Amino acid sequence: MAIKVHGSTFSTAAMRVFACLNEKGLDFEFVPVDMRSGAHKKESFLSLNPFGQVPAFEDGDLNLFESRAINQYIAHTYADNGTPLLYLDPKKMAIATVWAEVEAQKFDGPASKLTWELGLKPLLGMATDDAVVEQQEALLCKVLDVYEARLAESKYLGGDRFTLADLHHLPTMSYLMATRVKACFDSRPHVSAWCADISARPAWEKVVAMKNNQ
Amino acid sequence: MAIKVHGSTFSTAAMRVFACLNEKGLDFEFVPVDMRSGAHKKESFLSLNPFGQVPAFEDGDLNLFESRAINQYIAHTYADNGTPLLYLDPKKMAIATVWAEVEAQKFDGPASKLTWELGLKPLLGMATDDAVVEQQEALLCKVLDVYEARLAESKYLGGDRFTLADLHHLPTMSYLMATRVKACFDSRPHVSAWCADISARPAWEKVVAMKNNQ
């Protein structure tokens, strides 16, 4: 039975799942959700995600939501397909999980707020709140200082190879690369090299092309 | 080699790890970190957690941080000890992971902000910000509406038995039960029954006793 992703090509959470499926080389059906008409708040969508947010995911009779949980499922269930996005060794796996949690708990907050203020509000004709930008940029810089030290000793955040811990950064990072916040990445050499490396992955380039072709 | 948890008995993140270790019946050494004197920002602690936050965790030569990642490691590595906090079936596991992500992404934000405003600020002689409380209480209520529907059809959030998805709620929920926000839980019968059930677990009662004995 087919894999379906209900979402939007502009949604960072949906892009996170597309990237994972592409890394695994899995075919999937993209089901666009018309968020402008509020389709994500209607009963038919709420049965797939009770929080009324994209993405929602189906693999046969299994229905999941929350992008990071969906990617965990994909990485475990399709472990033998495409890029191995996890470690089998329990200690290596634990360390990769720490850095995946760092993305979710430390990076995503400021990165998502900056994506909204600098990446999406201008597209929607809304005014950027400079005070929010200043505050969140300072928070993001502190996180990137820790990343710089980590990436000086490890090629990827989770260890010696690309895992979900890296992949989960791509959607917000990609939006931020088109804003002034790019300088925060560029000024840290190991962060900058890591960012260039993971952004050039063909699986991610396919996600960007999907967004640009909408 | 011994398990060590560096932290504070008042820290919700440290309490999350204590609860998991207790469920597993694992002995551990609690290493208090004197946060009032800024011990968590000193070099010796930053080598254990580069973000300068508690807890930090050691299991022999393995060093981890981020409470939810630590608990994942404990639940997988000590799968045969004490309470099974995960599912072995991949689909059941995926659904439990969704609800663990819901705690981290949807519940923890408002619950932690309300814990700070209503639970910790008064203890520290600081003034509660009523506007923040009102805003975060509304967000929490929306999350609890989804929980009420979920718990009407499933005894626990993650499935038919207690898992990390439930356990991760205990520290913030416990603080909130001593505030006016308790009413948000009490007014939803399935949430209220779930809250009473998981709060009465001996492993959690040991965490509360540890805090009260400090």
mmCIF file with all atom_site columns, C-alpha atoms in Angstrom, chain A residues 1-7 13-31 55-60 64 67 69-85 162 164 167-168 170-171 201-207 210:
data_model
loop_
_atom_site.group_PDB
_atom_site.id
_atom_site.type_symbol
_atom_site.label_atom_id
_atom_site.label_alt_id
_atom_site.label_comp_id
_atom_site.label_asym_id
_atom_site.label_entity_id
_atom_site.label_seq_id
_atom_site.pdbx_PDB_ins_code
_atom_site.Cartn_x
_atom_site.Cartn_y
_atom_site.Cartn_z
_atom_site.occupancy
_atom_site.B_iso_or_equiv
_atom_site.pdbx_formal_charge
_atom_site.auth_seq_id
_atom_site.auth_comp_id
_atom_site.auth_asym_id
_atom_site.auth_atom_id
_atom_site.pdbx_PDB_model_num
ATOM 1  C CA . MET A 1 1   ? 0.000  0.000  0.000  1.00 0.00 ? 1   MET A CA 1
ATOM 2  C CA . ALA A 1 2   ? 1.205  3.463  -0.884 1.00 0.00 ? 2   ALA A CA 1
ATOM 3  C CA . ILE A 1 3   ? 2.772  6.067  1.362  1.00 0.00 ? 3   ILE A CA 1
ATOM 4  C CA . LYS A 1 4   ? 0.877  9.368  1.368  1.00 0.00 ? 4   LYS A CA 1
ATOM 5  C CA . VAL A 1 5   ? 2.000  12.722 2.753  1.00 0.00 ? 5   VAL A CA 1
ATOM 6  C CA . HIS A 1 6   ? -0.730 15.330 3.232  1.00 0.00 ? 6   HIS A CA 1
ATOM 7  C CA . GLY A 1 7   ? 0.806  18.774 3.428  1.00 0.00 ? 7   GLY A CA 1
ATOM 8  C CA . ALA A 1 13  ? 7.479  20.164 8.808  1.00 0.00 ? 13  ALA A CA 1
ATOM 9  C CA . ALA A 1 14  ? 6.234  18.613 5.561  1.00 0.00 ? 14  ALA A CA 1
ATOM 10 C CA . MET A 1 15  ? 9.597  19.299 3.856  1.00 0.00 ? 15  MET A CA 1
ATOM 11 C CA . ARG A 1 16  ? 11.296 17.401 6.701  1.00 0.00 ? 16  ARG A CA 1
ATOM 12 C CA . VAL A 1 17  ? 9.264  14.297 5.819  1.00 0.00 ? 17  VAL A CA 1
ATOM 13 C CA . PHE A 1 18  ? 9.775  14.688 2.033  1.00 0.00 ? 18  PHE A CA 1
ATOM 14 C CA . ALA A 1 19  ? 13.552 14.868 2.632  1.00 0.00 ? 19  ALA A CA 1
ATOM 15 C CA . CYS A 1 20  ? 13.505 11.671 4.669  1.00 0.00 ? 20  CYS A CA 1
ATOM 16 C CA . LEU A 1 21  ? 11.453 9.776  2.089  1.00 0.00 ? 21  LEU A CA 1
ATOM 17 C CA . ASN A 1 22  ? 13.800 10.976 -0.680 1.00 0.00 ? 22  ASN A CA 1
ATOM 18 C CA . GLU A 1 23  ? 16.871 9.832  1.289  1.00 0.00 ? 23  GLU A CA 1
ATOM 19 C CA . LYS A 1 24  ? 15.246 6.424  1.526  1.00 0.00 ? 24  LYS A CA 1
ATOM 20 C CA . GLY A 1 25  ? 14.365 6.415  -2.169 1.00 0.00 ? 25  GLY A CA 1
ATOM 21 C CA . LEU A 1 26  ? 10.728 5.692  -1.330 1.00 0.00 ? 26  LEU A CA 1
ATOM 22 C CA . ASP A 1 27  ? 7.900  6.593  -3.660 1.00 0.00 ? 27  ASP A CA 1
ATOM 23 C CA . PHE A 1 28  ? 5.081  8.550  -2.078 1.00 0.00 ? 28  PHE A CA 1
ATOM 24 C CA . GLU A 1 29  ? 1.927  10.348 -3.032 1.00 0.00 ? 29  GLU A CA 1
ATOM 25 C CA . PHE A 1 30  ? 1.896  14.047 -2.139 1.00 0.00 ? 30  PHE A CA 1
ATOM 26 C CA . VAL A 1 31  ? -1.634 15.163 -1.202 1.00 0.00 ? 31  VAL A CA 1
ATOM 27 C CA . PRO A 1 55  ? 1.924  17.079 7.558  1.00 0.00 ? 55  PRO A CA 1
ATOM 28 C CA . ALA A 1 56  ? -0.194 14.006 8.112  1.00 0.00 ? 56  ALA A CA 1
ATOM 29 C CA . PHE A 1 57  ? 1.272  10.705 6.982  1.00 0.00 ? 57  PHE A CA 1
ATOM 30 C CA . GLU A 1 58  ? -0.195 7.396  5.878  1.00 0.00 ? 58  GLU A CA 1
ATOM 31 C CA . ASP A 1 59  ? 1.603  4.123  5.236  1.00 0.00 ? 59  ASP A CA 1
ATOM 32 C CA . GLY A 1 60  ? -1.121 1.608  4.430  1.00 0.00 ? 60  GLY A CA 1
ATOM 33 C CA . LEU A 1 64  ? 0.979  9.320  11.889 1.00 0.00 ? 64  LEU A CA 1
ATOM 34 C CA . SER A 1 67  ? 7.260  15.273 11.384 1.00 0.00 ? 67  SER A CA 1
ATOM 35 C CA . ALA A 1 69  ? 8.014  11.009 14.749 1.00 0.00 ? 69  ALA A CA 1
ATOM 36 C CA . ILE A 1 70  ? 7.135  10.236 11.127 1.00 0.00 ? 70  ILE A CA 1
ATOM 37 C CA . ASN A 1 71  ? 10.834 10.333 10.195 1.00 0.00 ? 71  ASN A CA 1
ATOM 38 C CA . GLN A 1 72  ? 11.740 8.030  13.097 1.00 0.00 ? 72  GLN A CA 1
ATOM 39 C CA . TYR A 1 73  ? 9.193  5.550  11.782 1.00 0.00 ? 73  TYR A CA 1
ATOM 40 C CA . ILE A 1 74  ? 10.495 5.807  8.198  1.00 0.00 ? 74  ILE A CA 1
ATOM 41 C CA . ALA A 1 75  ? 14.139 5.456  9.287  1.00 0.00 ? 75  ALA A CA 1
ATOM 42 C CA . HIS A 1 76  ? 13.425 2.370  11.435 1.00 0.00 ? 76  HIS A CA 1
ATOM 43 C CA . THR A 1 77  ? 10.894 0.645  9.173  1.00 0.00 ? 77  THR A CA 1
ATOM 44 C CA . TYR A 1 78  ? 12.822 1.216  5.950  1.00 0.00 ? 78  TYR A CA 1
ATOM 45 C CA . ALA A 1 79  ? 16.251 0.783  7.552  1.00 0.00 ? 79  ALA A CA 1
ATOM 46 C CA . ASP A 1 80  ? 17.527 -1.201 4.580  1.00 0.00 ? 80  ASP A CA 1
ATOM 47 C CA . ASN A 1 81  ? 16.448 1.325  1.917  1.00 0.00 ? 81  ASN A CA 1
ATOM 48 C CA . GLY A 1 82  ? 18.644 4.190  0.707  1.00 0.00 ? 82  GLY A CA 1
ATOM 49 C CA . THR A 1 83  ? 20.664 6.235  3.202  1.00 0.00 ? 83  THR A CA 1
ATOM 50 C CA . PRO A 1 84  ? 20.939 4.687  6.671  1.00 0.00 ? 84  PRO A CA 1
ATOM 51 C CA . LEU A 1 85  ? 19.685 7.598  8.773  1.00 0.00 ? 85  LEU A CA 1
ATOM 52 C CA . PHE A 1 162 ? 24.570 11.983 8.032  1.00 0.00 ? 162 PHE A CA 1
ATOM 53 C CA . LEU A 1 164 ? 18.127 12.383 11.088 1.00 0.00 ? 164 LEU A CA 1
ATOM 54 C CA . LEU A 1 167 ? 18.339 16.153 8.156  1.00 0.00 ? 167 LEU A CA 1
ATOM 55 C CA . HIS A 1 168 ? 15.828 17.710 10.572 1.00 0.00 ? 168 HIS A CA 1
ATOM 56 C CA . LEU A 1 170 ? 17.291 21.388 6.509  1.00 0.00 ? 170 LEU A CA 1
ATOM 57 C CA . PRO A 1 171 ? 13.853 23.022 6.092  1.00 0.00 ? 171 PRO A CA 1
ATOM 58 C CA . ARG A 1 201 ? 22.332 16.325 -0.891 1.00 0.00 ? 201 ARG A CA 1
ATOM 59 C CA . PRO A 1 202 ? 20.258 15.220 -3.917 1.00 0.00 ? 202 PRO A CA 1
ATOM 60 C CA . ALA A 1 203 ? 17.390 14.166 -1.615 1.00 0.00 ? 203 ALA A CA 1
ATOM 61 C CA . TRP A 1 204 ? 17.174 17.736 -0.318 1.00 0.00 ? 204 TRP A CA 1
ATOM 62 C CA . GLU A 1 205 ? 17.575 19.303 -3.755 1.00 0.00 ? 205 GLU A CA 1
ATOM 63 C CA . LYS A 1 206 ? 14.495 17.352 -4.813 1.00 0.00 ? 206 LYS A CA 1
ATOM 64 C CA . VAL A 1 207 ? 12.515 18.927 -1.942 1.00 0.00 ? 207 VAL A CA 1
ATOM 65 C CA . MET A 1 210 ? 9.255  20.468 -5.474 1.00 0.00 ? 210 MET A CA 1
#
